[in-house]
Amino acid sequence: MRISLLPLFILALPLLEIAGFVVVGRQVGALATVGLVLASSIAGALLLRYQGLGVMTRVRAELDAGRDPSRQLAHGAMIVLAAILLIVPGFITDILGILLLLPPVRDLAWRRLKGRIVMATSLGTGGFRARQRDKTIDLDDSDYSRDDEHGPDHNSPWRRLKDE
């Protein structure tokens, strides 16, 4: 039986972050610790704002070239996760966020995850194909019947809305 350590890590993370605050606070002081936390949160917010546009540009370029954009999408998702980790107060989440900003770390994560991720697309030579919406289903009165024994319910709230 395979046991995942992720739930245990998520439960232990707040305690580890508090310990990190204590250790850093002893070394640099309380005010500098608060300043570092605020600076990393601001950096994460700015990163989230500016990198999002860059990711969308790279995905669009992949689509226009007729290539699979899944790698760029995964890198974009990891950059967004890195920004969120930077916004969350704490030094351990900041370290994880900074690591995710490094392209070799993202490539390693993508190589490990791409076998588990399935992208269902209809990618052609011109990019994604739009669904055809011009198919109309035309029913005659004999094709559709209502199986009510008593007929329509005149007390239905839908009837009351229609009559008002």
XYZ file of N, CA and C in Angstrom:
492
model
N 0.839 -1.174 0.000
C 0.000 0.000 0.000
C 0.888 1.243 0.000
N 0.632 2.124 -0.927
C 1.452 3.327 -1.059
C 0.835 4.449 -0.233
N 1.625 5.054 0.627
C 1.148 6.126 1.492
C 1.730 7.443 0.992
N 0.871 8.413 0.797
C 1.305 9.722 0.337
C 1.710 10.579 1.537
N 2.820 11.251 1.395
C 3.305 12.127 2.455
C 2.797 13.553 2.305
N 2.104 13.841 1.200
C 1.622 15.192 0.960
C 0.652 15.684 2.033
N -0.362 14.910 2.449
C -1.245 15.403 3.514
C -0.492 15.688 4.824
N 0.473 14.842 5.140
C 1.274 15.067 6.351
C 2.091 16.346 6.228
N 2.656 16.589 5.040
C 3.427 17.809 4.818
C 2.542 19.046 4.926
N 1.325 18.969 4.367
C 0.409 20.112 4.425
C 0.008 20.406 5.860
N -0.166 19.370 6.669
C -0.506 19.584 8.071
C 0.678 20.127 8.874
N 1.885 19.717 8.510
C 3.075 20.164 9.242
C 3.595 21.518 8.766
N 3.170 21.958 7.598
C 3.697 23.204 7.024
C 3.514 24.422 7.924
N 2.347 24.657 8.531
C 2.238 25.831 9.412
C 3.218 25.793 10.589
N 3.425 24.619 11.143
C 4.391 24.518 12.250
C 5.812 24.790 11.778
N 6.142 24.291 10.608
C 7.466 24.553 10.046
C 7.653 26.033 9.720
N 6.591 26.674 9.235
C 6.671 28.109 8.926
C 6.872 28.923 10.206
N 6.178 28.570 11.273
C 6.357 29.277 12.551
C 7.784 29.109 13.041
N 8.307 27.897 12.929
C 9.702 27.667 13.326
C 10.646 28.499 12.470
N 10.324 28.627 11.174
C 11.142 29.452 10.286
C 11.110 30.910 10.681
N 9.932 31.409 11.070
C 9.834 32.798 11.547
C 10.698 33.016 12.783
N 10.674 32.056 13.691
C 11.457 32.182 14.926
C 12.951 32.205 14.614
N 13.387 31.288 13.759
C 14.820 31.213 13.430
C 15.278 32.474 12.705
N 14.536 32.910 11.705
C 14.925 34.108 10.949
C 14.807 35.341 11.833
N 13.774 35.401 12.670
C 13.599 36.538 13.573
C 14.750 36.685 14.548
N 15.278 35.566 15.016
C 16.450 35.633 15.914
C 17.688 36.160 15.207
N 17.832 35.805 13.932
C 19.043 36.187 13.203
C 19.010 37.640 12.717
N 17.871 38.087 12.203
C 17.842 39.413 11.590
C 16.937 40.396 12.322
N 16.146 39.934 13.266
C 15.252 40.810 14.008
C 13.824 40.720 13.494
N 12.899 41.136 14.353
C 11.471 41.005 14.042
C 11.049 41.916 12.888
N 11.503 43.154 12.899
C 11.104 44.094 11.854
C 11.614 43.666 10.481
N 12.849 43.202 10.414
C 13.410 42.730 9.147
C 12.683 41.469 8.665
N 12.267 40.621 9.597
C 11.522 39.413 9.237
C 10.188 39.779 8.609
N 9.481 40.732 9.217
C 8.208 41.187 8.663
C 8.441 41.836 7.293
N 9.506 42.590 7.163
C 9.841 43.214 5.879
C 10.116 42.178 4.794
N 10.830 41.118 5.142
C 11.096 40.052 4.168
C 9.806 39.363 3.721
N 8.919 39.113 4.663
C 7.648 38.468 4.327
C 6.820 39.371 3.417
N 6.753 40.667 3.732
C 6.013 41.605 2.886
C 6.649 41.730 1.502
N 7.969 41.778 1.438
C 8.654 41.895 0.146
C 8.391 40.670 -0.726
N 8.408 39.481 -0.126
C 8.152 38.281 -0.932
C 6.701 38.234 -1.402
N 5.776 38.723 -0.581
C 4.372 38.751 -1.001
C 4.157 39.728 -2.155
N 4.785 40.881 -2.082
C 4.672 41.867 -3.159
C 5.315 41.325 -4.434
N 6.478 40.684 -4.292
C 7.144 40.094 -5.461
C 6.270 39.015 -6.088
N 5.609 38.194 -5.269
C 4.725 37.164 -5.796
C 3.539 37.748 -6.540
N 2.965 38.823 -6.007
C 1.826 39.463 -6.668
C 2.240 40.063 -8.006
N 3.398 40.726 -8.040
C 3.886 41.289 -9.299
C 4.209 40.193 -10.310
N 4.810 39.134 -9.838
C 5.142 38.010 -10.708
C 3.882 37.399 -11.305
N 2.874 37.235 -10.488
C 1.616 36.667 -10.958
C 1.003 37.543 -12.043
N 1.092 38.831 -11.867
C 0.497 39.751 -12.838
C 1.251 39.757 -14.165
N 2.567 39.866 -14.117
C 3.338 40.032 -15.347
C 3.632 38.719 -16.056
N 3.871 37.661 -15.326
C 4.182 36.385 -15.964
C 2.966 35.763 -16.622
N 1.781 36.053 -16.123
C 0.569 35.507 -16.733
C 0.431 35.913 -18.179
N 0.732 37.153 -18.481
C 0.658 37.623 -19.865
C 1.716 36.964 -20.736
N 2.906 36.771 -20.195
C 3.978 36.120 -20.955
C 3.658 34.674 -21.268
N 3.044 33.988 -20.331
C 2.674 32.590 -20.546
C 1.637 32.489 -21.663
N 0.652 33.374 -21.616
C -0.387 33.339 -22.650
C 0.201 33.632 -24.031
N 1.192 34.509 -24.108
C 1.846 34.803 -25.378
C 2.585 33.582 -25.902
N 3.287 32.874 -25.011
C 4.023 31.679 -25.433
C 3.073 30.553 -25.858
N 1.964 30.401 -25.149
C 0.979 29.380 -25.520
C 0.388 29.708 -26.886
N 0.062 30.959 -27.117
C -0.487 31.377 -28.411
C 0.518 31.126 -29.533
N 1.802 31.380 -29.277
C 2.833 31.140 -30.287
C 2.921 29.646 -30.619
N 2.826 28.790 -29.612
C 2.848 27.345 -29.845
C 1.634 26.916 -30.675
N 0.471 27.462 -30.341
C -0.741 27.122 -31.083
C -0.655 27.597 -32.523
N -0.151 28.802 -32.732
C -0.035 29.343 -34.086
C 0.942 28.524 -34.928
N 1.963 27.955 -34.279
C 2.930 27.130 -35.002
C 2.408 25.705 -35.200
N 1.244 25.381 -34.610
C 0.675 24.047 -34.769
C 1.300 23.011 -33.862
N 2.000 23.471 -32.830
C 2.642 22.544 -31.893
C 1.780 22.377 -30.645
N 2.089 21.355 -29.903
C 1.378 21.051 -28.662
C 1.785 22.060 -27.580
N 0.835 22.799 -27.008
C 1.173 23.822 -26.016
C 1.224 23.298 -24.581
N 1.172 21.982 -24.390
C 1.051 21.446 -23.031
C 2.263 21.792 -22.159
N 3.466 21.780 -22.717
C 4.648 22.131 -21.923
C 4.568 23.579 -21.451
N 4.176 24.481 -22.363
C 4.069 25.896 -21.996
C 2.965 26.104 -20.961
N 1.855 25.376 -21.128
C 0.779 25.477 -20.133
C 1.239 24.985 -18.769
N 1.987 23.885 -18.757
C 2.488 23.349 -17.486
C 3.470 24.329 -16.845
N 4.353 24.901 -17.652
C 5.295 25.887 -17.113
C 4.537 27.101 -16.578
N 3.499 27.518 -17.285
C 2.688 28.638 -16.817
C 1.999 28.321 -15.503
N 1.467 27.106 -15.383
C 0.821 26.704 -14.136
C 1.826 26.676 -12.989
N 3.046 26.221 -13.276
C 4.066 26.183 -12.224
C 4.505 27.593 -11.834
N 4.545 28.513 -12.779
C 4.887 29.903 -12.453
C 3.794 30.524 -11.593
N 2.538 30.237 -11.924
C 1.426 30.734 -11.107
C 1.509 30.140 -9.702
N 1.804 28.839 -9.607
C 1.970 28.208 -8.291
C 3.132 28.845 -7.519
N 4.225 29.138 -8.222
C 5.372 29.794 -7.574
C 4.976 31.162 -7.037
N 4.214 31.917 -7.814
C 3.774 33.245 -7.361
C 2.870 33.128 -6.144
N 1.963 32.145 -6.163
C 1.076 31.956 -5.011
C 1.878 31.549 -3.777
N 2.883 30.697 -3.957
C 3.731 30.308 -2.828
C 4.505 31.501 -2.289
N 4.887 32.438 -3.158
C 5.571 33.636 -2.688
C 4.613 34.569 -1.938
N 3.358 34.597 -2.358
C 2.382 35.465 -1.694
C 2.053 34.950 -0.292
N 1.980 33.632 -0.140
C 1.674 33.042 1.169
C 2.812 33.376 2.131
N 2.495 33.917 3.320
C 3.562 34.277 4.255
C 4.306 33.041 4.778
N 5.592 33.106 4.722
C 6.416 32.024 5.240
C 7.659 31.843 4.397
N 8.702 31.356 5.018
C 9.976 31.223 4.318
C 10.092 29.897 3.584
N 9.471 28.850 4.074
C 9.530 27.562 3.384
C 8.758 27.644 2.073
N 7.574 28.247 2.106
C 6.813 28.403 0.861
C 7.548 29.336 -0.102
N 8.256 30.334 0.425
C 9.045 31.219 -0.441
C 10.173 30.448 -1.130
N 10.827 29.575 -0.398
C 11.914 28.772 -0.985
C 11.359 27.864 -2.078
N 10.220 27.222 -1.811
C 9.600 26.368 -2.826
C 9.182 27.193 -4.046
N 8.645 28.386 -3.813
C 8.252 29.256 -4.909
C 9.435 29.697 -5.750
N 10.530 30.053 -5.101
C 11.733 30.470 -5.834
C 12.286 29.304 -6.642
N 12.255 28.095 -6.070
C 12.723 26.922 -6.816
C 11.880 26.682 -8.065
N 10.564 26.884 -7.945
C 9.694 26.687 -9.104
C 9.905 27.752 -10.182
N 10.518 28.850 -9.837
C 10.804 29.881 -10.835
C 11.992 29.510 -11.714
N 12.799 28.561 -11.277
C 13.970 28.154 -12.045
C 13.552 27.206 -13.168
N 13.891 27.552 -14.429
C 13.484 26.691 -15.551
C 13.943 25.234 -15.439
N 15.172 24.929 -14.958
C 15.544 23.513 -14.845
C 14.652 22.741 -13.858
N 14.217 23.396 -12.799
C 13.326 22.739 -11.838
C 11.962 22.508 -12.480
N 11.473 23.480 -13.228
C 10.193 23.306 -13.922
C 10.283 22.210 -14.965
N 11.414 22.136 -15.688
C 11.592 21.065 -16.676
C 11.605 19.697 -16.006
N 12.281 19.601 -14.877
C 12.314 18.337 -14.133
C 10.904 17.955 -13.674
N 10.173 18.918 -13.147
C 8.802 18.644 -12.702
C 7.936 18.249 -13.890
N 8.107 18.894 -15.038
C 7.308 18.563 -16.219
C 7.624 17.151 -16.709
N 8.902 16.767 -16.710
C 9.262 15.411 -17.131
C 8.638 14.361 -16.216
N 8.567 14.674 -14.922
C 7.989 13.707 -13.980
C 6.467 13.657 -14.054
N 5.832 14.776 -14.409
C 4.376 14.847 -14.389
C 3.706 14.566 -15.731
N 4.418 14.726 -16.830
C 3.738 14.665 -18.128
C 3.161 13.292 -18.433
N 3.662 12.245 -17.846
C 3.088 10.925 -18.057
C 1.750 10.756 -17.355
N 1.497 11.583 -16.346
C 0.254 11.493 -15.579
C -0.826 12.443 -16.077
N -0.461 13.362 -16.956
C -1.392 14.382 -17.418
C -1.835 14.049 -18.838
N -3.127 14.124 -19.068
C -3.677 13.872 -20.393
C -4.339 15.149 -20.869
N -3.919 15.617 -22.040
C -4.556 16.784 -22.640
C -5.436 16.304 -23.773
N -6.715 16.556 -23.663
C -7.657 16.164 -24.709
C -7.910 17.369 -25.596
N -7.310 17.354 -26.755
C -7.475 18.472 -27.685
C -7.708 17.926 -29.077
N -8.148 18.775 -29.936
C -8.225 18.435 -31.361
C -7.297 19.400 -32.080
N -6.007 19.146 -31.931
C -4.984 20.022 -32.489
C -4.724 19.614 -33.931
N -4.922 20.539 -34.830
C -4.673 20.276 -36.248
C -3.527 21.132 -36.728
N -3.374 21.221 -38.032
C -2.268 22.020 -38.563
C -2.493 23.505 -38.346
N -3.730 23.911 -38.213
C -4.016 25.325 -38.007
C -4.306 25.651 -36.557
N -3.940 24.783 -35.649
C -4.242 25.015 -34.243
C -5.494 24.265 -33.841
N -6.136 24.720 -32.815
C -7.346 24.067 -32.338
C -8.489 24.320 -33.310
N -9.279 23.300 -33.534
C -10.441 23.447 -34.404
C -11.651 23.798 -33.563
N -12.442 24.705 -34.072
C -13.675 25.064 -33.379
C -14.708 23.975 -33.622
N -15.565 23.777 -32.650
C -16.649 22.808 -32.810
C -17.618 23.306 -33.866
N -18.137 22.385 -34.607
C -19.128 22.773 -35.590
C -20.470 22.903 -34.890
N -21.066 24.065 -35.020
C -22.317 24.336 -34.333
C -23.480 24.484 -35.301
N -23.273 24.151 -36.576
C -24.327 24.368 -37.549
C -25.243 23.151 -37.701
N -25.099 22.144 -36.861
C -25.961 20.980 -36.936
C -27.218 21.251 -36.120
N -28.347 21.174 -36.779
C -29.620 21.448 -36.129
C -30.422 20.159 -36.036
N -31.009 19.932 -34.899
C -31.885 18.779 -34.717
C -33.312 19.291 -34.803
N -34.030 18.803 -35.775
C -35.399 19.246 -36.000
C -36.346 18.113 -35.615
N -37.233 18.372 -34.664
C -38.178 17.366 -34.198
C -39.582 17.700 -34.671
N -40.312 16.677 -35.062
C -41.740 16.829 -35.364
C -42.517 16.584 -34.077
N -43.821 16.880 -34.122
C -44.667 16.641 -32.950
C -44.685 15.166 -32.565
N -44.590 14.290 -33.529
C -44.619 12.858 -33.224
C -43.291 12.363 -32.652
N -42.187 13.137 -32.831
C -40.889 12.737 -32.311
C -40.743 13.017 -30.815
N -41.580 13.870 -30.295
C -41.474 14.238 -28.891
C -42.843 14.080 -28.253
N -42.876 13.426 -27.118
C -44.155 13.283 -26.416
C -43.917 13.442 -24.933
N -44.943 13.885 -24.263
C -44.861 14.074 -22.825
C -45.617 12.936 -22.173
N -45.005 12.307 -21.180
C -45.601 11.141 -20.558
C -46.360 11.489 -19.284
N -46.989 12.649 -19.236
C -47.801 13.011 -18.074
C -49.187 12.397 -18.202
N -49.604 11.719 -17.164
C -50.946 11.142 -17.178
C -51.996 12.216 -16.937
N -51.638 13.197 -16.139
C -52.609 14.198 -15.717
C -52.534 15.490 -16.527
N -51.621 15.585 -17.438
C -51.468 16.818 -18.196
C -50.556 17.781 -17.454
N -50.417 19.003 -17.930
C -49.511 19.965 -17.291
C -50.020 20.384 -15.918
N -49.069 20.669 -15.038
C -49.393 21.104 -13.679
C -49.613 22.623 -13.695
N -50.842 23.044 -13.478
C -51.163 24.480 -13.523
C -50.674 25.220 -12.287
N -50.280 24.508 -11.233
C -49.758 25.130 -10.014
C -48.233 25.209 -10.013
N -47.636 24.829 -11.080
C -46.183 24.837 -11.169
C -45.652 26.258 -11.033
N -44.544 26.426 -10.316
C -43.956 27.769 -10.209
C -43.522 28.320 -11.567
N -43.219 27.449 -12.504
C -42.812 27.917 -13.823
C -44.014 28.531 -14.541
N -45.162 27.966 -14.332
C -46.390 28.537 -14.935
C -46.677 29.902 -14.345
N -46.503 30.011 -13.034
C -46.799 31.298 -12.390
C -45.860 32.387 -12.890
N -44.604 32.071 -13.099
C -43.669 33.061 -13.602
C -44.044 33.486 -15.022
N -44.502 32.511 -15.800
C -44.847 32.796 -17.185
C -46.098 33.678 -17.263
N -47.065 33.440 -16.357
C -48.322 34.172 -16.394
C -48.182 35.600 -15.854
N -47.186 35.868 -15.038
C -47.055 37.197 -14.413
C -46.557 38.247 -15.353
